[in-house]
Protein backbone atom coordinates (compact mmCIF):
# COMPACT_ATOMS: atom_id res chain seq x y z
CA UNK A 1 0.00 0.00 0.00
CA UNK A 2 1.46 3.25 -1.24
CA UNK A 3 0.35 5.41 1.63
CA UNK A 4 2.00 3.12 4.14
CA UNK A 5 5.40 3.02 2.41
CA UNK A 6 5.52 6.83 2.34
CA UNK A 7 5.01 7.02 6.07
CA UNK A 8 8.21 8.04 7.86
CA UNK A 9 9.69 9.43 11.03
CA UNK A 10 10.08 13.16 11.65
CA UNK A 11 13.36 15.06 11.74
CA UNK A 12 13.03 17.38 14.72
CA UNK A 13 15.85 19.77 15.60
CA UNK A 14 16.40 21.67 18.83
CA UNK A 15 18.45 24.85 18.59
CA UNK A 16 19.42 27.49 21.11
CA UNK A 17 22.24 28.98 23.13
CA UNK A 18 24.45 26.97 25.42
CA UNK A 19 22.40 26.14 28.59
CA UNK A 20 19.07 26.84 26.89
CA UNK A 21 17.96 23.35 27.95
CA UNK A 22 18.22 21.42 24.66
CA UNK A 23 19.70 18.30 26.23
CA UNK A 24 17.13 18.21 29.05
CA UNK A 25 14.22 18.74 26.69
CA UNK A 26 15.53 16.19 24.14
CA UNK A 27 15.42 13.46 26.73
CA UNK A 28 11.97 14.50 27.94
CA UNK A 29 10.61 14.47 24.40
CA UNK A 30 12.19 11.08 23.80
CA UNK A 31 10.36 9.61 26.82
CA UNK A 32 7.15 11.35 25.85
CA UNK A 33 7.10 9.94 22.31
CA UNK A 34 8.25 6.50 23.45
CA UNK A 35 5.40 6.51 25.95
CA UNK A 36 2.98 7.08 23.11
CA UNK A 37 4.42 4.03 21.32
CA UNK A 38 6.44 5.87 18.66
CA UNK A 39 9.78 4.69 17.36
CA UNK A 40 12.17 7.51 18.30
CA UNK A 41 15.87 8.19 18.87
CA UNK A 42 17.73 11.10 20.36
CA UNK A 43 20.79 12.38 18.40
CA UNK A 44 23.16 15.26 18.92
CA UNK A 45 25.71 17.26 16.96
CA UNK A 46 28.59 17.36 17.25
CA UNK A 47 28.58 13.55 17.36
CA UNK A 48 31.84 13.17 19.25
CA UNK A 49 32.07 9.41 18.64
CA UNK A 50 33.31 9.55 15.04
CA UNK A 51 36.87 10.33 13.91
CA UNK A 52 35.84 13.83 12.85
CA UNK A 53 33.87 14.16 16.10
CA UNK A 54 37.01 13.49 18.13
CA UNK A 55 38.84 16.30 16.34
CA UNK A 56 35.92 18.62 17.12
CA UNK A 57 35.84 17.51 20.73
CA UNK A 58 39.52 18.26 21.27
CA UNK A 59 39.09 21.67 19.61
CA UNK A 60 36.15 22.52 21.92
CA UNK A 61 38.18 21.46 24.94
CA UNK A 62 40.97 23.87 23.82
CA UNK A 63 43.31 20.93 23.37
CA UNK A 64 43.91 21.79 19.73
CA UNK A 65 43.85 24.94 17.61
CA UNK A 66 42.20 25.13 14.19
CA UNK A 67 41.51 27.88 11.71
CA UNK A 68 37.87 29.09 11.92
CA UNK A 69 37.10 27.86 8.41
CA UNK A 70 38.63 24.46 9.09
CA UNK A 71 36.58 23.80 12.22
CA UNK A 72 33.46 25.00 10.42
CA UNK A 73 33.98 22.40 7.69
CA UNK A 74 34.65 19.69 10.28
CA UNK A 75 31.32 20.40 12.01
CA UNK A 76 29.66 20.14 8.60
CA UNK A 77 31.54 16.93 7.71
CA UNK A 78 30.36 15.50 11.03
CA UNK A 79 26.77 15.95 9.81
CA UNK A 80 27.56 14.58 6.36
CA UNK A 81 29.00 11.39 7.84
CA UNK A 82 25.64 10.76 9.56
CA UNK A 83 23.45 11.79 6.60
CA UNK A 84 22.71 8.42 5.08
CA UNK A 85 21.99 6.74 8.44
CA UNK A 86 19.70 9.64 9.20
CA UNK A 87 17.74 9.04 5.99
CA UNK A 88 17.57 5.28 6.62
CA UNK A 89 16.17 5.83 10.12
CA UNK A 90 13.59 8.35 8.98
CA UNK A 91 12.41 6.18 6.08
CA UNK A 92 12.10 3.18 8.37
CA UNK A 93 9.69 5.17 10.53
CA UNK A 94 11.96 6.35 13.33
CA UNK A 95 11.60 9.93 14.51
CA UNK A 96 14.89 11.68 15.33
CA UNK A 97 15.13 14.36 18.00
CA UNK A 98 18.36 16.14 17.18
CA UNK A 99 20.19 18.41 19.63
CA UNK A 100 21.83 21.05 17.35
CA UNK A 101 22.18 20.86 13.56
CA UNK A 102 23.29 23.02 10.60
CA UNK A 103 21.84 26.15 12.20
CA UNK A 104 24.32 25.86 15.08
CA UNK A 105 27.06 25.47 12.50
CA UNK A 106 26.11 28.71 10.78
CA UNK A 107 25.23 30.64 13.95
CA UNK A 108 28.51 29.91 15.76
CA UNK A 109 30.83 30.42 12.81
CA UNK A 110 29.12 33.59 11.61
CA UNK A 111 29.29 34.91 15.19
CA UNK A 112 33.07 34.73 14.75
CA UNK A 113 32.78 36.92 11.69
CA UNK A 114 32.73 34.40 8.84
CA UNK A 115 30.47 35.24 5.92
CA UNK A 116 27.02 33.74 6.46
CA UNK A 117 26.58 32.52 2.87
CA UNK A 118 29.99 30.85 3.00
CA UNK A 119 28.90 29.17 6.24
CA UNK A 120 25.69 27.85 4.71
CA UNK A 121 27.28 26.40 1.57
CA UNK A 122 28.63 23.09 2.96
CA UNK A 123 25.23 22.39 4.56
CA UNK A 124 23.43 22.43 1.21
CA UNK A 125 21.97 19.01 0.45
CA UNK A 126 21.75 17.74 4.02
CA UNK A 127 18.25 16.66 5.05
CA UNK A 128 16.00 19.55 5.98
CA UNK A 129 14.33 19.30 9.39
CA UNK A 130 10.57 18.91 9.53
CA UNK A 131 10.55 21.07 12.63
CA UNK A 132 13.06 23.46 14.17
CA UNK A 133 12.40 24.30 17.81
CA UNK A 134 14.25 27.37 19.06
CA UNK A 135 14.73 27.41 22.82
CA UNK A 136 14.80 31.12 23.41
CA UNK A 137 16.63 32.44 26.46
CA UNK A 138 18.47 35.72 27.07
CA UNK A 139 22.24 35.06 27.17
CA UNK A 140 22.44 36.54 30.69
CA UNK A 141 19.79 34.13 32.00
CA UNK A 142 21.48 31.15 30.34
CA UNK A 143 24.78 32.13 31.96
CA UNK A 144 23.14 31.99 35.41
CA UNK A 145 22.32 28.31 34.95
CA UNK A 146 25.01 26.38 36.78
CA UNK A 147 27.73 28.58 35.26
CA UNK A 148 29.63 27.83 32.11
CA UNK A 149 32.18 25.05 31.90
CA UNK A 150 35.61 25.44 30.43
CA UNK A 151 34.76 24.80 26.79
CA UNK A 152 35.46 27.23 24.01
CA UNK A 153 32.42 29.47 23.20
CA UNK A 154 31.10 29.28 26.77
CA UNK A 155 31.43 33.01 27.40
CA UNK A 156 28.69 35.55 27.75
CA UNK A 157 30.05 38.01 25.19
CA UNK A 158 30.30 35.32 22.53
CA UNK A 159 26.87 33.87 23.36
CA UNK A 160 25.40 37.35 22.73
CA UNK A 161 26.85 37.29 19.23
CA UNK A 162 25.49 33.78 18.67
CA UNK A 163 22.02 34.94 19.76
CA UNK A 164 22.25 37.69 17.15
CA UNK A 165 23.26 35.20 14.44
CA UNK A 166 20.32 32.95 15.30
CA UNK A 167 18.08 35.99 14.93
CA UNK A 168 19.26 36.46 11.35
CA UNK A 169 18.97 32.76 10.57
CA UNK A 170 15.50 32.19 12.00
CA UNK A 171 12.73 32.08 9.43
CA UNK A 172 8.95 31.89 9.76
CA UNK A 173 8.93 28.10 9.90
CA UNK A 174 10.84 27.91 13.20
CA UNK A 175 8.87 27.48 16.39
CA UNK A 176 10.20 29.62 19.21
CA UNK A 177 9.53 28.67 22.81
CA UNK A 178 10.22 30.57 25.98
CA UNK A 179 13.06 28.53 27.47
CA UNK A 180 13.57 30.40 30.74
CA UNK A 181 10.41 28.93 32.29
CA UNK A 182 10.59 25.85 34.57
CA UNK A 183 11.37 22.48 32.90
CA UNK A 184 7.74 21.28 32.83
CA UNK A 185 6.46 24.49 31.27
CA UNK A 186 9.05 24.39 28.50
CA UNK A 187 8.19 20.75 27.80
CA UNK A 188 4.50 21.56 27.69
CA UNK A 189 5.12 24.09 24.93
CA UNK A 190 7.14 21.56 22.92
CA UNK A 191 4.94 18.46 23.19
CA UNK A 192 2.13 19.58 20.93
CA UNK A 193 4.43 20.89 18.20
CA UNK A 194 6.44 17.68 18.20
CA UNK A 195 3.39 15.45 18.08
CA UNK A 196 1.99 17.51 15.24
CA UNK A 197 5.16 17.06 13.21
CA UNK A 198 5.30 13.30 13.89
CA UNK A 199 1.69 12.93 12.70
CA UNK A 200 2.30 14.92 9.52
CA UNK A 201 5.32 12.79 8.63
CA UNK A 202 3.41 9.57 9.33
CA UNK A 203 0.90 10.71 6.74
CA UNK A 204 3.68 10.80 4.15
CA UNK A 205 5.19 14.29 4.01
CA UNK A 206 8.15 14.12 1.61
CA UNK A 207 11.74 14.58 2.76
CA UNK A 208 13.46 17.73 1.56
CA UNK A 209 16.94 19.19 1.60
CA UNK A 210 18.66 22.27 3.00
CA UNK A 211 18.28 25.12 2.24
CA UNK A 212 14.90 25.15 0.55
N1 LIG B 1 28.79 24.01 17.62
C1 LIG B 1 29.33 24.68 16.53
O1 LIG B 1 30.09 25.63 16.70
N2 LIG B 1 29.03 24.27 15.27
C2 LIG B 1 28.19 23.22 15.03
O2 LIG B 1 27.93 22.87 13.86
C3 LIG B 1 27.61 22.54 16.15
C4 LIG B 1 27.94 22.97 17.44
C5 LIG B 1 26.69 21.38 15.94
C6 LIG B 1 29.22 22.08 21.74
O3 LIG B 1 27.88 21.78 21.64
C7 LIG B 1 29.54 23.40 21.08
O4 LIG B 1 29.66 23.24 19.66
C8 LIG B 1 28.46 24.42 21.29
C9 LIG B 1 28.08 24.87 19.89
C10 LIG B 1 29.17 24.40 19.00
N3 LIG B 1 29.09 25.47 22.02
N4 LIG B 1 28.51 26.25 22.78
N5 LIG B 1 28.09 27.00 23.42
P1 LIG B 1 27.17 20.86 22.72
O5 LIG B 1 25.81 20.57 22.19
O6 LIG B 1 28.05 19.71 23.04
O7 LIG B 1 27.10 21.78 24.03
P2 LIG B 1 25.95 22.77 24.47
O8 LIG B 1 24.97 23.09 23.45
O9 LIG B 1 26.70 23.88 24.99
O10 LIG B 1 25.11 21.89 25.47
P3 LIG B 1 24.71 22.12 26.96
O11 LIG B 1 25.69 22.87 27.74
O12 LIG B 1 24.49 20.75 27.39
O13 LIG B 1 23.40 22.99 26.95
P4 LIG B 1 21.87 22.55 26.73
O14 LIG B 1 21.81 21.17 26.18
O15 LIG B 1 21.18 23.58 25.97
O16 LIG B 1 21.23 22.59 28.16
P5 LIG B 1 20.99 21.43 29.27
O17 LIG B 1 22.20 20.53 29.35
O18 LIG B 1 19.70 20.79 29.09
O19 LIG B 1 20.90 22.34 30.55
C11 LIG B 1 21.98 23.16 30.98
C12 LIG B 1 21.82 23.52 32.47
O20 LIG B 1 20.66 24.31 32.66
C13 LIG B 1 21.64 22.31 33.37
O21 LIG B 1 22.25 22.59 34.60
C14 LIG B 1 20.14 22.22 33.55
O22 LIG B 1 19.76 21.59 34.72
C15 LIG B 1 19.73 23.68 33.51
N6 LIG B 1 18.38 23.88 32.94
C16 LIG B 1 17.92 23.46 31.73
N7 LIG B 1 16.63 23.81 31.56
C17 LIG B 1 16.24 24.46 32.66
C18 LIG B 1 15.00 25.07 33.08
N8 LIG B 1 13.92 25.07 32.30
N9 LIG B 1 14.99 25.66 34.27
C19 LIG B 1 16.09 25.67 35.08
N10 LIG B 1 17.28 25.11 34.77
C20 LIG B 1 17.36 24.52 33.57
Tab-separated table of C-alpha atoms and ligand atoms in Angstrom:
chain	number	residue	atom	x	y	z
A	1	UNK	CA	0.000	0.000	0.000
A	2	UNK	CA	1.461	3.254	-1.240
A	3	UNK	CA	0.352	5.409	1.632
A	4	UNK	CA	1.997	3.125	4.142
A	5	UNK	CA	5.399	3.019	2.411
A	6	UNK	CA	5.520	6.830	2.337
A	7	UNK	CA	5.013	7.023	6.074
A	8	UNK	CA	8.214	8.043	7.859
A	9	UNK	CA	9.687	9.433	11.030
A	10	UNK	CA	10.078	13.164	11.649
A	11	UNK	CA	13.364	15.059	11.742
A	12	UNK	CA	13.032	17.376	14.715
A	13	UNK	CA	15.849	19.773	15.597
A	14	UNK	CA	16.401	21.670	18.832
A	15	UNK	CA	18.448	24.852	18.590
A	16	UNK	CA	19.420	27.487	21.113
A	17	UNK	CA	22.239	28.976	23.129
A	18	UNK	CA	24.445	26.970	25.421
A	19	UNK	CA	22.405	26.141	28.586
A	20	UNK	CA	19.071	26.835	26.890
A	21	UNK	CA	17.962	23.349	27.947
A	22	UNK	CA	18.221	21.421	24.660
A	23	UNK	CA	19.697	18.303	26.229
A	24	UNK	CA	17.133	18.208	29.049
A	25	UNK	CA	14.222	18.735	26.690
A	26	UNK	CA	15.526	16.188	24.140
A	27	UNK	CA	15.420	13.456	26.733
A	28	UNK	CA	11.975	14.501	27.942
A	29	UNK	CA	10.611	14.468	24.401
A	30	UNK	CA	12.192	11.079	23.801
A	31	UNK	CA	10.357	9.610	26.819
A	32	UNK	CA	7.155	11.349	25.849
A	33	UNK	CA	7.101	9.945	22.305
A	34	UNK	CA	8.247	6.498	23.449
A	35	UNK	CA	5.399	6.512	25.950
A	36	UNK	CA	2.977	7.078	23.108
A	37	UNK	CA	4.417	4.033	21.317
A	38	UNK	CA	6.440	5.873	18.655
A	39	UNK	CA	9.785	4.692	17.362
A	40	UNK	CA	12.175	7.514	18.298
A	41	UNK	CA	15.870	8.186	18.867
A	42	UNK	CA	17.730	11.099	20.362
A	43	UNK	CA	20.786	12.376	18.403
A	44	UNK	CA	23.162	15.256	18.923
A	45	UNK	CA	25.709	17.262	16.962
A	46	UNK	CA	28.586	17.357	17.253
A	47	UNK	CA	28.581	13.552	17.357
A	48	UNK	CA	31.843	13.171	19.252
A	49	UNK	CA	32.072	9.414	18.635
A	50	UNK	CA	33.311	9.551	15.038
A	51	UNK	CA	36.873	10.331	13.912
A	52	UNK	CA	35.844	13.826	12.850
A	53	UNK	CA	33.869	14.162	16.103
A	54	UNK	CA	37.005	13.491	18.133
A	55	UNK	CA	38.840	16.302	16.336
A	56	UNK	CA	35.923	18.622	17.121
A	57	UNK	CA	35.841	17.514	20.725
A	58	UNK	CA	39.519	18.261	21.270
A	59	UNK	CA	39.090	21.666	19.614
A	60	UNK	CA	36.148	22.515	21.915
A	61	UNK	CA	38.180	21.461	24.937
A	62	UNK	CA	40.966	23.870	23.822
A	63	UNK	CA	43.314	20.926	23.371
A	64	UNK	CA	43.912	21.794	19.731
A	65	UNK	CA	43.849	24.940	17.607
A	66	UNK	CA	42.198	25.125	14.188
A	67	UNK	CA	41.512	27.880	11.708
A	68	UNK	CA	37.870	29.088	11.923
A	69	UNK	CA	37.102	27.860	8.407
A	70	UNK	CA	38.627	24.462	9.088
A	71	UNK	CA	36.581	23.802	12.223
A	72	UNK	CA	33.461	25.002	10.424
A	73	UNK	CA	33.984	22.404	7.693
A	74	UNK	CA	34.647	19.693	10.283
A	75	UNK	CA	31.319	20.403	12.008
A	76	UNK	CA	29.664	20.137	8.604
A	77	UNK	CA	31.537	16.935	7.714
A	78	UNK	CA	30.357	15.498	11.028
A	79	UNK	CA	26.767	15.950	9.814
A	80	UNK	CA	27.557	14.576	6.361
A	81	UNK	CA	29.002	11.386	7.835
A	82	UNK	CA	25.638	10.762	9.557
A	83	UNK	CA	23.450	11.794	6.602
A	84	UNK	CA	22.709	8.418	5.083
A	85	UNK	CA	21.993	6.737	8.437
A	86	UNK	CA	19.697	9.639	9.195
A	87	UNK	CA	17.740	9.039	5.993
A	88	UNK	CA	17.567	5.285	6.616
A	89	UNK	CA	16.173	5.826	10.117
A	90	UNK	CA	13.588	8.353	8.981
A	91	UNK	CA	12.407	6.180	6.080
A	92	UNK	CA	12.099	3.181	8.372
A	93	UNK	CA	9.689	5.169	10.528
A	94	UNK	CA	11.955	6.348	13.332
A	95	UNK	CA	11.600	9.927	14.511
A	96	UNK	CA	14.885	11.680	15.329
A	97	UNK	CA	15.132	14.359	18.000
A	98	UNK	CA	18.362	16.145	17.178
A	99	UNK	CA	20.189	18.413	19.632
A	100	UNK	CA	21.834	21.052	17.349
A	101	UNK	CA	22.183	20.860	13.560
A	102	UNK	CA	23.290	23.020	10.605
A	103	UNK	CA	21.842	26.151	12.196
A	104	UNK	CA	24.317	25.865	15.075
A	105	UNK	CA	27.062	25.468	12.505
A	106	UNK	CA	26.112	28.707	10.784
A	107	UNK	CA	25.228	30.642	13.946
A	108	UNK	CA	28.505	29.914	15.757
A	109	UNK	CA	30.833	30.424	12.805
A	110	UNK	CA	29.123	33.593	11.605
A	111	UNK	CA	29.292	34.907	15.191
A	112	UNK	CA	33.073	34.726	14.751
A	113	UNK	CA	32.777	36.924	11.695
A	114	UNK	CA	32.727	34.398	8.841
A	115	UNK	CA	30.471	35.244	5.922
A	116	UNK	CA	27.017	33.741	6.459
A	117	UNK	CA	26.577	32.516	2.866
A	118	UNK	CA	29.991	30.845	3.004
A	119	UNK	CA	28.902	29.175	6.235
A	120	UNK	CA	25.691	27.848	4.711
A	121	UNK	CA	27.281	26.401	1.569
A	122	UNK	CA	28.627	23.094	2.958
A	123	UNK	CA	25.233	22.387	4.561
A	124	UNK	CA	23.429	22.429	1.211
A	125	UNK	CA	21.971	19.009	0.455
A	126	UNK	CA	21.752	17.739	4.024
A	127	UNK	CA	18.255	16.662	5.053
A	128	UNK	CA	15.996	19.554	5.981
A	129	UNK	CA	14.329	19.297	9.394
A	130	UNK	CA	10.567	18.913	9.531
A	131	UNK	CA	10.552	21.071	12.628
A	132	UNK	CA	13.064	23.462	14.172
A	133	UNK	CA	12.405	24.299	17.813
A	134	UNK	CA	14.252	27.367	19.056
A	135	UNK	CA	14.730	27.414	22.815
A	136	UNK	CA	14.795	31.117	23.408
A	137	UNK	CA	16.633	32.443	26.459
A	138	UNK	CA	18.466	35.720	27.071
A	139	UNK	CA	22.239	35.059	27.167
A	140	UNK	CA	22.438	36.537	30.686
A	141	UNK	CA	19.793	34.135	32.000
A	142	UNK	CA	21.485	31.153	30.336
A	143	UNK	CA	24.785	32.125	31.963
A	144	UNK	CA	23.143	31.993	35.411
A	145	UNK	CA	22.316	28.308	34.953
A	146	UNK	CA	25.013	26.376	36.779
A	147	UNK	CA	27.731	28.583	35.256
A	148	UNK	CA	29.635	27.833	32.109
A	149	UNK	CA	32.175	25.048	31.898
A	150	UNK	CA	35.613	25.445	30.426
A	151	UNK	CA	34.760	24.801	26.786
A	152	UNK	CA	35.460	27.232	24.007
A	153	UNK	CA	32.423	29.472	23.201
A	154	UNK	CA	31.095	29.282	26.772
A	155	UNK	CA	31.427	33.006	27.399
A	156	UNK	CA	28.689	35.554	27.754
A	157	UNK	CA	30.052	38.012	25.193
A	158	UNK	CA	30.300	35.324	22.527
A	159	UNK	CA	26.870	33.874	23.364
A	160	UNK	CA	25.402	37.347	22.731
A	161	UNK	CA	26.846	37.286	19.225
A	162	UNK	CA	25.489	33.781	18.671
A	163	UNK	CA	22.020	34.936	19.755
A	164	UNK	CA	22.245	37.685	17.148
A	165	UNK	CA	23.264	35.196	14.441
A	166	UNK	CA	20.324	32.951	15.301
A	167	UNK	CA	18.076	35.994	14.932
A	168	UNK	CA	19.261	36.456	11.355
A	169	UNK	CA	18.967	32.761	10.574
A	170	UNK	CA	15.498	32.192	11.998
A	171	UNK	CA	12.726	32.079	9.428
A	172	UNK	CA	8.948	31.888	9.758
A	173	UNK	CA	8.933	28.100	9.900
A	174	UNK	CA	10.844	27.914	13.196
A	175	UNK	CA	8.873	27.482	16.392
A	176	UNK	CA	10.201	29.616	19.208
A	177	UNK	CA	9.529	28.669	22.808
A	178	UNK	CA	10.215	30.574	25.979
A	179	UNK	CA	13.064	28.528	27.474
A	180	UNK	CA	13.566	30.400	30.743
A	181	UNK	CA	10.411	28.927	32.287
A	182	UNK	CA	10.593	25.848	34.571
A	183	UNK	CA	11.370	22.480	32.899
A	184	UNK	CA	7.744	21.283	32.826
A	185	UNK	CA	6.461	24.493	31.269
A	186	UNK	CA	9.046	24.388	28.502
A	187	UNK	CA	8.194	20.753	27.801
A	188	UNK	CA	4.497	21.555	27.686
A	189	UNK	CA	5.117	24.090	24.929
A	190	UNK	CA	7.138	21.560	22.925
A	191	UNK	CA	4.937	18.460	23.193
A	192	UNK	CA	2.129	19.576	20.926
A	193	UNK	CA	4.434	20.887	18.195
A	194	UNK	CA	6.442	17.681	18.197
A	195	UNK	CA	3.387	15.446	18.077
A	196	UNK	CA	1.994	17.508	15.239
A	197	UNK	CA	5.157	17.062	13.208
A	198	UNK	CA	5.298	13.300	13.892
A	199	UNK	CA	1.693	12.933	12.696
A	200	UNK	CA	2.298	14.925	9.520
A	201	UNK	CA	5.316	12.790	8.628
A	202	UNK	CA	3.406	9.570	9.331
A	203	UNK	CA	0.898	10.707	6.740
A	204	UNK	CA	3.676	10.798	4.147
A	205	UNK	CA	5.187	14.287	4.010
A	206	UNK	CA	8.151	14.117	1.607
A	207	UNK	CA	11.739	14.583	2.759
A	208	UNK	CA	13.456	17.733	1.562
A	209	UNK	CA	16.944	19.191	1.603
A	210	UNK	CA	18.658	22.271	2.997
A	211	UNK	CA	18.278	25.119	2.235
A	212	UNK	CA	14.902	25.150	0.552
B	1	LIG	N1	28.788	24.009	17.617
B	1	LIG	C1	29.331	24.676	16.528
B	1	LIG	O1	30.092	25.627	16.695
B	1	LIG	N2	29.026	24.269	15.273
B	1	LIG	C2	28.186	23.221	15.026
B	1	LIG	O2	27.932	22.871	13.859
B	1	LIG	C3	27.615	22.540	16.154
B	1	LIG	C4	27.942	22.972	17.439
B	1	LIG	C5	26.694	21.378	15.944
B	1	LIG	C6	29.217	22.079	21.737
B	1	LIG	O3	27.876	21.775	21.638
B	1	LIG	C7	29.545	23.396	21.082
B	1	LIG	O4	29.655	23.237	19.665
B	1	LIG	C8	28.461	24.419	21.288
B	1	LIG	C9	28.079	24.866	19.887
B	1	LIG	C10	29.167	24.397	19.000
B	1	LIG	N3	29.088	25.474	22.024
B	1	LIG	N4	28.507	26.250	22.778
B	1	LIG	N5	28.087	26.996	23.419
B	1	LIG	P1	27.175	20.858	22.720
B	1	LIG	O5	25.807	20.567	22.194
B	1	LIG	O6	28.055	19.715	23.035
B	1	LIG	O7	27.099	21.783	24.030
B	1	LIG	P2	25.951	22.766	24.468
B	1	LIG	O8	24.966	23.093	23.450
B	1	LIG	O9	26.702	23.879	24.987
B	1	LIG	O10	25.107	21.890	25.471
B	1	LIG	P3	24.709	22.124	26.958
B	1	LIG	O11	25.693	22.873	27.737
B	1	LIG	O12	24.494	20.745	27.394
B	1	LIG	O13	23.404	22.988	26.950
B	1	LIG	P4	21.870	22.550	26.732
B	1	LIG	O14	21.808	21.174	26.176
B	1	LIG	O15	21.177	23.579	25.970
B	1	LIG	O16	21.228	22.586	28.161
B	1	LIG	P5	20.991	21.428	29.274
B	1	LIG	O17	22.202	20.535	29.349
B	1	LIG	O18	19.701	20.792	29.094
B	1	LIG	O19	20.905	22.343	30.550
B	1	LIG	C11	21.983	23.162	30.985
B	1	LIG	C12	21.823	23.517	32.469
B	1	LIG	O20	20.656	24.308	32.663
B	1	LIG	C13	21.643	22.310	33.372
B	1	LIG	O21	22.250	22.587	34.597
B	1	LIG	C14	20.135	22.216	33.552
B	1	LIG	O22	19.764	21.587	34.722
B	1	LIG	C15	19.735	23.679	33.512
B	1	LIG	N6	18.378	23.885	32.944
B	1	LIG	C16	17.920	23.463	31.733
B	1	LIG	N7	16.634	23.808	31.556
B	1	LIG	C17	16.242	24.461	32.664
B	1	LIG	C18	15.005	25.071	33.082
B	1	LIG	N8	13.916	25.065	32.301
B	1	LIG	N9	14.989	25.656	34.274
B	1	LIG	C19	16.088	25.670	35.084
B	1	LIG	N10	17.281	25.113	34.765
B	1	LIG	C20	17.360	24.521	33.566
